[in-house]
XYZ file of C-alpha atoms in Angstrom:
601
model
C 205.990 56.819 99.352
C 204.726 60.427 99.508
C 202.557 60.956 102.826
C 199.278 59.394 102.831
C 197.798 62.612 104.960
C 197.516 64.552 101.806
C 195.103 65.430 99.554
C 195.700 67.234 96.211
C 191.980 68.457 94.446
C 190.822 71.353 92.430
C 187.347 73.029 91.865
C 186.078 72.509 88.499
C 182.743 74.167 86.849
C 181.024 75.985 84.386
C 181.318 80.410 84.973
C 179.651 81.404 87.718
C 178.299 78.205 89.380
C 180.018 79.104 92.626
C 183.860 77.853 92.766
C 184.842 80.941 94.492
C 182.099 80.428 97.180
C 182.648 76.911 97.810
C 186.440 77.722 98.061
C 185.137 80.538 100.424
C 183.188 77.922 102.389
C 186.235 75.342 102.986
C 188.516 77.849 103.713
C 186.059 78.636 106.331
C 185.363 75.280 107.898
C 188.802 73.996 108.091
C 189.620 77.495 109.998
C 192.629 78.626 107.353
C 191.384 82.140 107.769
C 190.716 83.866 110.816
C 186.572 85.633 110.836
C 187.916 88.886 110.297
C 190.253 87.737 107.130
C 187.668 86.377 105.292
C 185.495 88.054 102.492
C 183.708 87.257 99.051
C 186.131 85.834 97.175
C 188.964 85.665 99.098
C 191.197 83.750 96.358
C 190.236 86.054 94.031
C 192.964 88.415 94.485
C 193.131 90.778 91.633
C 190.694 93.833 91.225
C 189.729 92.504 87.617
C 188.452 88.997 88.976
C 186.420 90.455 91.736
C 185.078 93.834 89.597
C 184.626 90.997 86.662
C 182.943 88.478 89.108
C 185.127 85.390 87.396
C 188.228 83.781 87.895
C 190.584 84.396 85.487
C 194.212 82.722 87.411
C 194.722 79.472 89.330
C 194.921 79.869 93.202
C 196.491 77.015 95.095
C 195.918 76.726 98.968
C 196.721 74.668 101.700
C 194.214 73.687 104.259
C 194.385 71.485 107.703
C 191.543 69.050 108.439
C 190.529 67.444 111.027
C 188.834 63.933 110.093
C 186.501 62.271 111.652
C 188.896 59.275 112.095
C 191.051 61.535 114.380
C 193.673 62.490 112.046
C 194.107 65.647 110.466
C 194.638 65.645 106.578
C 196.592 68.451 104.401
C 194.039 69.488 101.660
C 195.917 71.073 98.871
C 193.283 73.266 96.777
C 193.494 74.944 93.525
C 191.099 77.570 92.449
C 190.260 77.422 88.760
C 188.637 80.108 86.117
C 185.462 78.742 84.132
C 185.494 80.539 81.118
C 186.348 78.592 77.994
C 189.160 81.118 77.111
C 190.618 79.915 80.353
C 190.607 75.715 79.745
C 194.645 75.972 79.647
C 194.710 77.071 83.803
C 192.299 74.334 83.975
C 194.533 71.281 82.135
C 197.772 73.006 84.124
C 195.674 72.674 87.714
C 194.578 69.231 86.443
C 198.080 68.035 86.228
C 198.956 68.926 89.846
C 196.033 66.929 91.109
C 194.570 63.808 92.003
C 190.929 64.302 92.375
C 188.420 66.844 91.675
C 184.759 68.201 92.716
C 182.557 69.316 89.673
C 180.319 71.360 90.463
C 176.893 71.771 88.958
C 174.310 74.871 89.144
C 170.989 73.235 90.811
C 169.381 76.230 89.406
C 171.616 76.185 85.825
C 172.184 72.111 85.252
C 174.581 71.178 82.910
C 176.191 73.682 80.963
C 178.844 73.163 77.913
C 181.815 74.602 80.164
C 180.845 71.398 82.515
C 181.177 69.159 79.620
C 184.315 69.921 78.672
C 185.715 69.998 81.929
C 184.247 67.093 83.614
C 186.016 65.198 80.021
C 189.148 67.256 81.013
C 189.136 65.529 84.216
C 188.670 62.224 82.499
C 191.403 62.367 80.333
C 193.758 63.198 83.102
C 192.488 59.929 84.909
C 191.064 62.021 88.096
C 188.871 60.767 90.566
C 185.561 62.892 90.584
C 183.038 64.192 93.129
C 179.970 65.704 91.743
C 178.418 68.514 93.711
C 175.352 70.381 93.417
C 175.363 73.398 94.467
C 172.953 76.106 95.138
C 170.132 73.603 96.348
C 168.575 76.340 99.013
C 167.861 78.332 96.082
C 163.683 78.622 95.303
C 163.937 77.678 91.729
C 166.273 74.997 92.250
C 165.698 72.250 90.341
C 167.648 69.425 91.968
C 166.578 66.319 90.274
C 166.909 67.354 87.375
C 170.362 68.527 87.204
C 170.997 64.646 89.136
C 170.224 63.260 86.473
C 172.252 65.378 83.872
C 175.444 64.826 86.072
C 174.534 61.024 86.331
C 174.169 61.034 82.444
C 177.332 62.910 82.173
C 180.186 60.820 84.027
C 177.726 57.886 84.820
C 177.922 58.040 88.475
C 175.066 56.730 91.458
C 173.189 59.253 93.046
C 174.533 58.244 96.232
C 177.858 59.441 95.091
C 176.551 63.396 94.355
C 176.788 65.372 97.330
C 174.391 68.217 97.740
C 175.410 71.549 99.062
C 174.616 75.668 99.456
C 177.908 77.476 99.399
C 176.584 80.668 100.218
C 175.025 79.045 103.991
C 177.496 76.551 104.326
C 175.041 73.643 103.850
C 176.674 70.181 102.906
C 180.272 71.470 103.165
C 181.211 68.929 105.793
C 180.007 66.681 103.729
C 182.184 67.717 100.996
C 185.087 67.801 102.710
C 184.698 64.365 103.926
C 184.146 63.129 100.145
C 187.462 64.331 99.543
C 189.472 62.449 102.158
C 187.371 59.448 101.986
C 187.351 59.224 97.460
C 190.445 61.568 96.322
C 193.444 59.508 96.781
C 196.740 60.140 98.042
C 199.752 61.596 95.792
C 202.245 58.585 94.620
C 205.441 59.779 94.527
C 209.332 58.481 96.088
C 210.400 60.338 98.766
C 213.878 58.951 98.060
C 215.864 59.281 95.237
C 216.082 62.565 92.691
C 213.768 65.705 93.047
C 211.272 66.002 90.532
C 208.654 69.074 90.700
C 206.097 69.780 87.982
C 206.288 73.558 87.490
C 202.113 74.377 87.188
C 202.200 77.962 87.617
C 204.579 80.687 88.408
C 204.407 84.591 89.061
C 207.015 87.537 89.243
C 207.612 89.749 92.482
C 210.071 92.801 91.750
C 212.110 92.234 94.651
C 212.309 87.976 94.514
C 212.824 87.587 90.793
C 210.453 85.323 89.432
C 208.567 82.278 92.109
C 207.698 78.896 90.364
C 204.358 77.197 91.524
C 205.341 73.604 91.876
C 203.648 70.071 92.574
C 206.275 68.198 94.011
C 206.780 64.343 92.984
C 209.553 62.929 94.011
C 212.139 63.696 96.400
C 212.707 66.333 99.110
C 213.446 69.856 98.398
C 215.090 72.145 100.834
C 216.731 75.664 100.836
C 220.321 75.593 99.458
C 219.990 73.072 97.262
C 221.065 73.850 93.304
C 217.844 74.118 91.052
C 218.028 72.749 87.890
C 215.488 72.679 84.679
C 215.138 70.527 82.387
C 214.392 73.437 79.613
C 217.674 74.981 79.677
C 221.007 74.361 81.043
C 221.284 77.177 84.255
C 221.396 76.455 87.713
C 220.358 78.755 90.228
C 220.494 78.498 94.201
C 217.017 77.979 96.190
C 216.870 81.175 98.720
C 213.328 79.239 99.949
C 210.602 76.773 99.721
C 207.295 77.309 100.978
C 203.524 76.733 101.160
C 200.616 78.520 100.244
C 198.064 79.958 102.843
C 196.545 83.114 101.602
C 199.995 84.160 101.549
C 203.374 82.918 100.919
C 204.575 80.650 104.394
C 208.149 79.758 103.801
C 209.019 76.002 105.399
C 211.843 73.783 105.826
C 211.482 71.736 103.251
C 209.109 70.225 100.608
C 208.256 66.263 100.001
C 206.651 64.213 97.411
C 203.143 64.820 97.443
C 203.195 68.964 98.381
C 202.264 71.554 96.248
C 203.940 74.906 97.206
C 206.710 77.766 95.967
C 210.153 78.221 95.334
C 212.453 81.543 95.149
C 215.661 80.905 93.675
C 216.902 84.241 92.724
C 215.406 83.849 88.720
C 215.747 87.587 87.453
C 214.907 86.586 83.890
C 211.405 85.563 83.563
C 212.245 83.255 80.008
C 214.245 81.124 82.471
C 211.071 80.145 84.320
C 208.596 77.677 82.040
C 205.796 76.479 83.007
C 205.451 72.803 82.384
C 209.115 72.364 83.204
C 210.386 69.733 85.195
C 212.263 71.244 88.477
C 215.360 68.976 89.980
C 218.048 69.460 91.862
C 221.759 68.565 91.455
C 224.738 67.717 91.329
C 222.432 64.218 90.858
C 219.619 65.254 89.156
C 216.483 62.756 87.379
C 217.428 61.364 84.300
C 213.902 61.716 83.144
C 211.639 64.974 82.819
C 207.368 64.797 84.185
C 205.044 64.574 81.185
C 204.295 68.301 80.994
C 201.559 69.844 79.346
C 200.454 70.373 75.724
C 201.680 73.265 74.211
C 199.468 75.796 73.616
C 198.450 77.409 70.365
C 197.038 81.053 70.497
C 193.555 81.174 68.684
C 193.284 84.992 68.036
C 196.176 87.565 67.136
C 196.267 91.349 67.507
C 198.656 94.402 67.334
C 199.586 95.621 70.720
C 200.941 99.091 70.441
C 201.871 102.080 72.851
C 200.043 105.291 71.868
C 203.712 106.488 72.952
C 206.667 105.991 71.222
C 208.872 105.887 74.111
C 206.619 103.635 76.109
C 207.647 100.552 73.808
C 210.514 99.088 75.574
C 208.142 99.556 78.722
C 205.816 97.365 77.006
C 208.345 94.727 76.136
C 209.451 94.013 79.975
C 205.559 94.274 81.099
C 204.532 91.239 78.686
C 207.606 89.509 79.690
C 206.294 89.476 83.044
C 202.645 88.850 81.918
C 203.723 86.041 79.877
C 205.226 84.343 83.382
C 202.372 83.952 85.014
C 200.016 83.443 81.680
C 201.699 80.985 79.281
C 198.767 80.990 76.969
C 200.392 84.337 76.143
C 202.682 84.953 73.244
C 204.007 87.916 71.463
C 206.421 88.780 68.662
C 207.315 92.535 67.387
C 205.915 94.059 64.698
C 205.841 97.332 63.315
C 203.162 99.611 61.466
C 202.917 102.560 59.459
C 200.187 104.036 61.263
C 201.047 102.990 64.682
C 205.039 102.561 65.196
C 206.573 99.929 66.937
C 204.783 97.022 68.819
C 204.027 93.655 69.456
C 201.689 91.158 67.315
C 199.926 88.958 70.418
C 198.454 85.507 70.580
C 195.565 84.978 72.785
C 192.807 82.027 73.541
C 190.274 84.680 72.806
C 188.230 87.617 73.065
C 188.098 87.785 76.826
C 191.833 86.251 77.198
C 192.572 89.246 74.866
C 190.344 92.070 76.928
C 192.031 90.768 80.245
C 195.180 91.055 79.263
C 195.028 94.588 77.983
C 193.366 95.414 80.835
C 196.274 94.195 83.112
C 198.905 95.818 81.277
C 197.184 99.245 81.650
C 196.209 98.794 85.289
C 199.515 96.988 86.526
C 202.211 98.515 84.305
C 200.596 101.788 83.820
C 200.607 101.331 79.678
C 198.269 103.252 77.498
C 197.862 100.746 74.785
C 195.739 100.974 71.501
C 194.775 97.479 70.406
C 193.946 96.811 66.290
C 190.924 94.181 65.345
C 191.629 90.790 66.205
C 191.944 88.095 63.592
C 192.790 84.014 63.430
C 195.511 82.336 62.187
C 195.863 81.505 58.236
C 197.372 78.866 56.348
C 197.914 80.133 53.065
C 199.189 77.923 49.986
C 201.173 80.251 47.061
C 202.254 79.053 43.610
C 206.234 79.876 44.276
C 206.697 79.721 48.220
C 204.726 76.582 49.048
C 202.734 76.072 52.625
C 203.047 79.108 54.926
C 201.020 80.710 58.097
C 199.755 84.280 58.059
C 198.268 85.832 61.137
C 198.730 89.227 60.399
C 195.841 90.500 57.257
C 198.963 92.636 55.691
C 201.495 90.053 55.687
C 198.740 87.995 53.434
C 200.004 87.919 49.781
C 198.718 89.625 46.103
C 195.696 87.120 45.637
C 197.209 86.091 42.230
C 200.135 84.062 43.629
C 197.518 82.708 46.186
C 196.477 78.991 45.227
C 194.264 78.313 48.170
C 193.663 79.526 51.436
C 192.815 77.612 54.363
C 191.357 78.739 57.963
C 190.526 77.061 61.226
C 187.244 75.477 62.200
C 186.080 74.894 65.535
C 183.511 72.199 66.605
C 181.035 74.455 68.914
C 178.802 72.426 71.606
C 175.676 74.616 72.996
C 173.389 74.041 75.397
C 170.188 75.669 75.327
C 166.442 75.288 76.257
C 164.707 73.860 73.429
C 162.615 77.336 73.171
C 165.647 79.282 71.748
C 166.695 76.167 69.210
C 165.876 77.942 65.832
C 166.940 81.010 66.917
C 170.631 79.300 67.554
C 170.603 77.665 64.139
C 169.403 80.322 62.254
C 173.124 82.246 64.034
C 175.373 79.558 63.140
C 174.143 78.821 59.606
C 174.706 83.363 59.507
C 178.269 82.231 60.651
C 178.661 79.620 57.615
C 178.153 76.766 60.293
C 177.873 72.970 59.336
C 175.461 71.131 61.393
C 176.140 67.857 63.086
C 174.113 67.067 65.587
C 171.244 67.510 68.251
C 171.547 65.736 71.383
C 168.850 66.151 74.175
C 170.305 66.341 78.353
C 167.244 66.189 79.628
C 163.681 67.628 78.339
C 164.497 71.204 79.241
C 168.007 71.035 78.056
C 169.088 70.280 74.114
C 172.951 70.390 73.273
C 173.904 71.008 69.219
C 177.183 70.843 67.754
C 178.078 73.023 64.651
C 181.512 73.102 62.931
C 182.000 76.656 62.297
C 184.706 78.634 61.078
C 187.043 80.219 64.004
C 187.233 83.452 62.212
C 182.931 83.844 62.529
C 183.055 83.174 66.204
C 186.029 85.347 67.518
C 183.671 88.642 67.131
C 180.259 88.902 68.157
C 179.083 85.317 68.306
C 179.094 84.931 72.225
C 176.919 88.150 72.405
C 174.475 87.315 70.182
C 174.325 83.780 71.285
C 173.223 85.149 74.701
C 170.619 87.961 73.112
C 168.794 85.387 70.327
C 168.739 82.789 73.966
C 167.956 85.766 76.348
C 170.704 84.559 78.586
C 169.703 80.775 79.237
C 172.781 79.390 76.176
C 176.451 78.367 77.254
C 178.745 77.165 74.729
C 182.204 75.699 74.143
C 184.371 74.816 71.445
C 187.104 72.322 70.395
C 189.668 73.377 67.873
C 189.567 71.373 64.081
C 191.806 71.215 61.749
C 191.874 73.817 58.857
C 189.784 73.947 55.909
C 190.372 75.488 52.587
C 187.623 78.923 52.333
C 186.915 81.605 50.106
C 188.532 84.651 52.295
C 190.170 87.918 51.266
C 191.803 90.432 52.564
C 190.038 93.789 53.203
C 192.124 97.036 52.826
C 190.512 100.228 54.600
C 192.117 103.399 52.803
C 192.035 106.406 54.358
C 193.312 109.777 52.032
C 194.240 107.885 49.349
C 196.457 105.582 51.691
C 196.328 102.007 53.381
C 196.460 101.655 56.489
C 197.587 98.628 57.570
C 196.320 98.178 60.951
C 192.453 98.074 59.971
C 193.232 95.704 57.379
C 191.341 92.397 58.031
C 190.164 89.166 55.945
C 186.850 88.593 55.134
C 184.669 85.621 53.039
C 184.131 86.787 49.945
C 180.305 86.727 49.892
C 180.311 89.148 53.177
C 183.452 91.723 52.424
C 180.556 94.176 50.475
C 178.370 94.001 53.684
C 181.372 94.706 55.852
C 183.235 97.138 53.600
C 180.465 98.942 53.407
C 179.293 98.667 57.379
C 183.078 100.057 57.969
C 183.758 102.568 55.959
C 180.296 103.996 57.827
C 181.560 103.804 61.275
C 184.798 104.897 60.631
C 183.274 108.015 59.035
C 181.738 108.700 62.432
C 184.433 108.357 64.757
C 187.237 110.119 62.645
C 187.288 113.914 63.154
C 186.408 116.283 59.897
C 189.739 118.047 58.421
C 190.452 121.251 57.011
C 190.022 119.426 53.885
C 187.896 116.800 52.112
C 189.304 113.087 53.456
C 187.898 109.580 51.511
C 187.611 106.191 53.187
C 187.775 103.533 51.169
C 187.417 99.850 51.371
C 189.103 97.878 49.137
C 189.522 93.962 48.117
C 192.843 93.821 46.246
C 193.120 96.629 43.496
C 189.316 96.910 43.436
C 187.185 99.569 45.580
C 183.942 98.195 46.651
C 182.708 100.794 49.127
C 183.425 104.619 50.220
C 182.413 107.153 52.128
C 183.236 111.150 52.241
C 184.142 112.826 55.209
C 183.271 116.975 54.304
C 185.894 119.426 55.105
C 185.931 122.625 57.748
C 185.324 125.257 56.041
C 186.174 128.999 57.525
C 183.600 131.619 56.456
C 186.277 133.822 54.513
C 183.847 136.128 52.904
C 182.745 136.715 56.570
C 184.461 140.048 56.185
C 183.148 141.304 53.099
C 179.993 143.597 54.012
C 179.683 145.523 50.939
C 181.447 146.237 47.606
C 182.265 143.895 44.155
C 181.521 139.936 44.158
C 184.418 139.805 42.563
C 185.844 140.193 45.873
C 184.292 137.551 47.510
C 185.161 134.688 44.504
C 188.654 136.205 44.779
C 188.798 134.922 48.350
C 186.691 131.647 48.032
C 189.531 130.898 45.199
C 192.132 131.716 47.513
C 190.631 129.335 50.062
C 190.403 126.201 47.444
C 193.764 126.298 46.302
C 195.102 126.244 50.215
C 192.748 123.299 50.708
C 194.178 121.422 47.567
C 197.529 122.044 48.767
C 196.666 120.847 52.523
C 194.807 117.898 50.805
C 198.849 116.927 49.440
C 200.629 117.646 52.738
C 198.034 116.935 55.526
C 198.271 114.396 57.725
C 194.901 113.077 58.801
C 194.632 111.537 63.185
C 193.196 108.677 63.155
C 191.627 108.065 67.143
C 191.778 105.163 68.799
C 188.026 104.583 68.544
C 188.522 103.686 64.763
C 190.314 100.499 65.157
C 188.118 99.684 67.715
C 185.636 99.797 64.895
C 186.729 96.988 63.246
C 185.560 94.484 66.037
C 181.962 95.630 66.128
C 181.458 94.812 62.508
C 180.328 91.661 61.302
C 178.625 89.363 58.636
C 175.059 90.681 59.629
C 176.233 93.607 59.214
């Protein structure tokens, strides 16, 4: 059997109700880090988590403790993100774990992120410790948020163990939970290697480093790698754990989480998921792996240089290795050249990403509006998915067209109730239910349309609730809808990457709201330039942009008018022939436009 001495766990919790602290806080008791190694965050490694103040990537770590019963335990911990574009690093984490702490605001309570977490945890048949944290705070309110988390996974109080990451307060106590509940990893330590591949990253000089949970066998240097995804073997250079950096080791047993180099210069070779063996006798059978995942919002990724584009192939290659959530296909569009169409989780999946591949690759990248994914039913080509607006076909060979609804949980004080309803039914929600946590806590679930929500609908859920909602969402199935595609023309011409779909009843509003901002972010012309928006053949809004226009007669101090019409004549035919030829810039600002505008628009 694996060792008995080890303890596999992971910090789950809604954003911002101190995972990174309490991590902090163990790290700190069990003596991992030296005093003068520590700081806020410490598994927070990259500048966007730490300026951001959220985790957005798993962190495993290995810590020694000393029990109480005189034996010291191995405490494998793995950091997770909170925000409900990040659920997927939670689910992988989960599946490289036996146990986990959930962790609960005292100050907060119960928020939706919890919810779907602590039912994450469930479904992966964990063992759970619920901690409240934050209790030194003044307007803690401690018995209340007991008995949300006791109405939540129906545990005693007895079992909820109070703590203050930020003084250390009840961290012993924590600690001790997890020896004394989490149990220890099953596994053979005899017999073939199997190694659940949870995570993985890419170092220029190693090739790419699989994160692995190891449960069954013994792996050691100079052994042959094998995967079940594909048929190539490599040779492991070295195995190793994780402290706050890479520790290489002899060997890994059943039970371990850790790393493994094996010389993998091609980053498509590396899934995550995967089962890792070794041969020449390697298991029969592959680990249940995870679900795969389906992107939720799509957008054109495009360098604003030409000659950056093969750049930006090998940079989301390497992205995609440590983020399989991420997915990208090429595409190419008249305004913008070559580049990639992207699948993302959502809006914050989609910012963070962008954000990486312009601080880490050194990509200047101009990003057009996002939009969902589309299954569209024609009269001659049957069933088909669009998620691209201009690969969406002439609405009369369209029979029906279906998009994806998402069942949204919120939690809210019961003040800001009708101002949350009144947002959803905006978004074309379909109310199902209200369910009250506690008398200063209400939870409603609408069924909403993905396409309403990817937007503005997390902003304005926090203004209309002044800060005090959290939501999350489940995916549904999709539903036929009255949507169209919305053409911006620009000169006379589409262009394709502000095109978006709309429902019908809102395109005016937002044709209309468009064509308004783009007028103020694109720059006047030497001649007269016309943005249009369009549904199919007909125009239902428009703006005019006036033209530059040089004082010619400027010159002309004296003599005949006749002079000065000859040269205002002069000018309009050069402007009707630059109106044929010109070319007009469109900034990146513009398709940046495209997200700000919606229904209530």
């Amino acid at each position: 059997m694996a060792d008995q001495l080890v303890r596999n766990f992971c910090i789950i919790a809604h954003i911002d109700h101190g995972k990174s602290t309490l991590a902090d806080r163990l790290l700190e008791v069990t003596h991992t880090l030296a005093k003068k190694e520590m700081q806020a965050q410490v598994l927070d490694d990259m500048d966007l988590e730490r300026e951001r103040g959220i985790t957005i990537k798993s962190h495993p770590i290995r810590m020694l403790y000393s029990h109480t019963d005189g034996r010291e335990y191995i405490l494998n911990l793995i950091d997770t993100p909170g925000h409900v574009d990040f659920t997927y690093e939670v689910s992988r984490s989960l599946a490289a774990c036996e146990g986990v702490l959930l962790l609960v605001d005292a100050a907060q309570g119960v928020e939706a992120q919890t919810v779907s977490n602590a039912y994450l945890a469930i479904d992966h048949d964990l063992k759970i410790i619920p901690v409240i944290n934050k209790v030194d705070l003044a307007n803690a309110r401690v018995e209340e948020a007991t008995a949300q988390l006791m109405d939540l996974i129906g545990c005693d109080q007895s079992e909820i163990v109070m703590v203050s990451a930020k003084t250390g307060q009840g961290v012993s106590e924590v600690l001790t939970a997890i020896v004394n509940r989490i149990p220890a990893p099953r596994g053979r330590l005899q017999g073939p290697v199997r190694a659940l591949i949870f995570d993985s990253t890419y170092d220029s000089f190693r090739g790419a480093i699989a994160y692995i949970r190891m449960v069954d066998g013994e792996l050691r240097p100079k052994q042959l790698a094998r995967f079940f995804a594909h048929d190539r073997t490599y040779e492991i250079d070295e195995v190793g754990y994780f402290r706050l950096k890479r520790e290489p080791a002899d060997r890994l047993v059943a039970g371990d989480v850790g790393y493994v180099i094996a010389g993998i210069k091609d980053v498509r070779f590396l899934q995550v998921g995967d089962t890792l063996t070794t041969g020449p006798s390697p298991a029969s059978e592959r680990l249940p792996g995870y679900k795969p995942i389906k992107p939720m919002v799509f957008t054109g990724l495009y360098p604003v240089s030409s000659d950056d584009f093969e750049l930006l192939r090998s940079s989301l290659d390497k992205l995609r290795l440590n983020d399989a959530s991420l997915s990208f296909t090429p595409e190419t569009s008249a305004a913008l050249g070559f580049g990639f169409r992207c699948g993302f989780l959502g809006l914050l999946h989609m910012e963070i990403v962008q954000e990486r591949l312009e601080r880490e690759f050194n990509l200047n990248l101009i990003t057009t509006a996002p939009n969902v994914e589309y299954e569209v039913v024609t009269k001659s080509d049957g069933t088909f998915t669009v998620d691209n607006p201009v690969d969406m076909p002439h609405p009369g060979s369209i029979v029906e067209i279906r998009e994806p609804y998402i069942a949204a949980e919120i939690i809210t004080p019961p003040e800001y109730l009708g101002n949350i309803m009144k947002l959803c039914q905006d978004k074309r929600g379909v109310y199902l239910n209200t369910h009250y946590l506690s008398p200063s806590k209400v939870m409603i679930t609408y069924e909403i349309p993905l396409a309403e929500v990817i937007y503005d609908f997390f902003d304005r859920l926090k203004s209309v609730s002044r800060g005090y909602a959290s939501y999350d969402y489940e995916i549904l199935e999709n539903r036929p809808g009255n949507v169209k595609r919305l053409d911006i023309m620009i000169g006379g011409e589409v262009v394709d990457a502000l095109s978006t779909v709309v429902h019908n009843d809102h395109a005016l509003a937002q044709g209309r709201a468009l064509c308004k901002r783009l007028k103020s972010v694109i720059h006047r012309q030497q001649f007269e330039v016309a943005i249009q928006a369009a549904l199919g053949s007909r125009i239902i809004a428009r703006e005019r942009i006036k033209p530059l226009r040089k004082n010619v007669t400027a010159k002309c101090y004296g003599g005949d008018i006749t002079r000065k019409r000859k040269l205002l004549e002069k000018q309009k035919e050069g402007k009707k022939r630059m109106k044929r030829v010109g070319h007009v810039d469109i900034p990146q600002e513009a398709f940046l436009t495209v997200m700000g505008v919606g229904a209530g628009d």
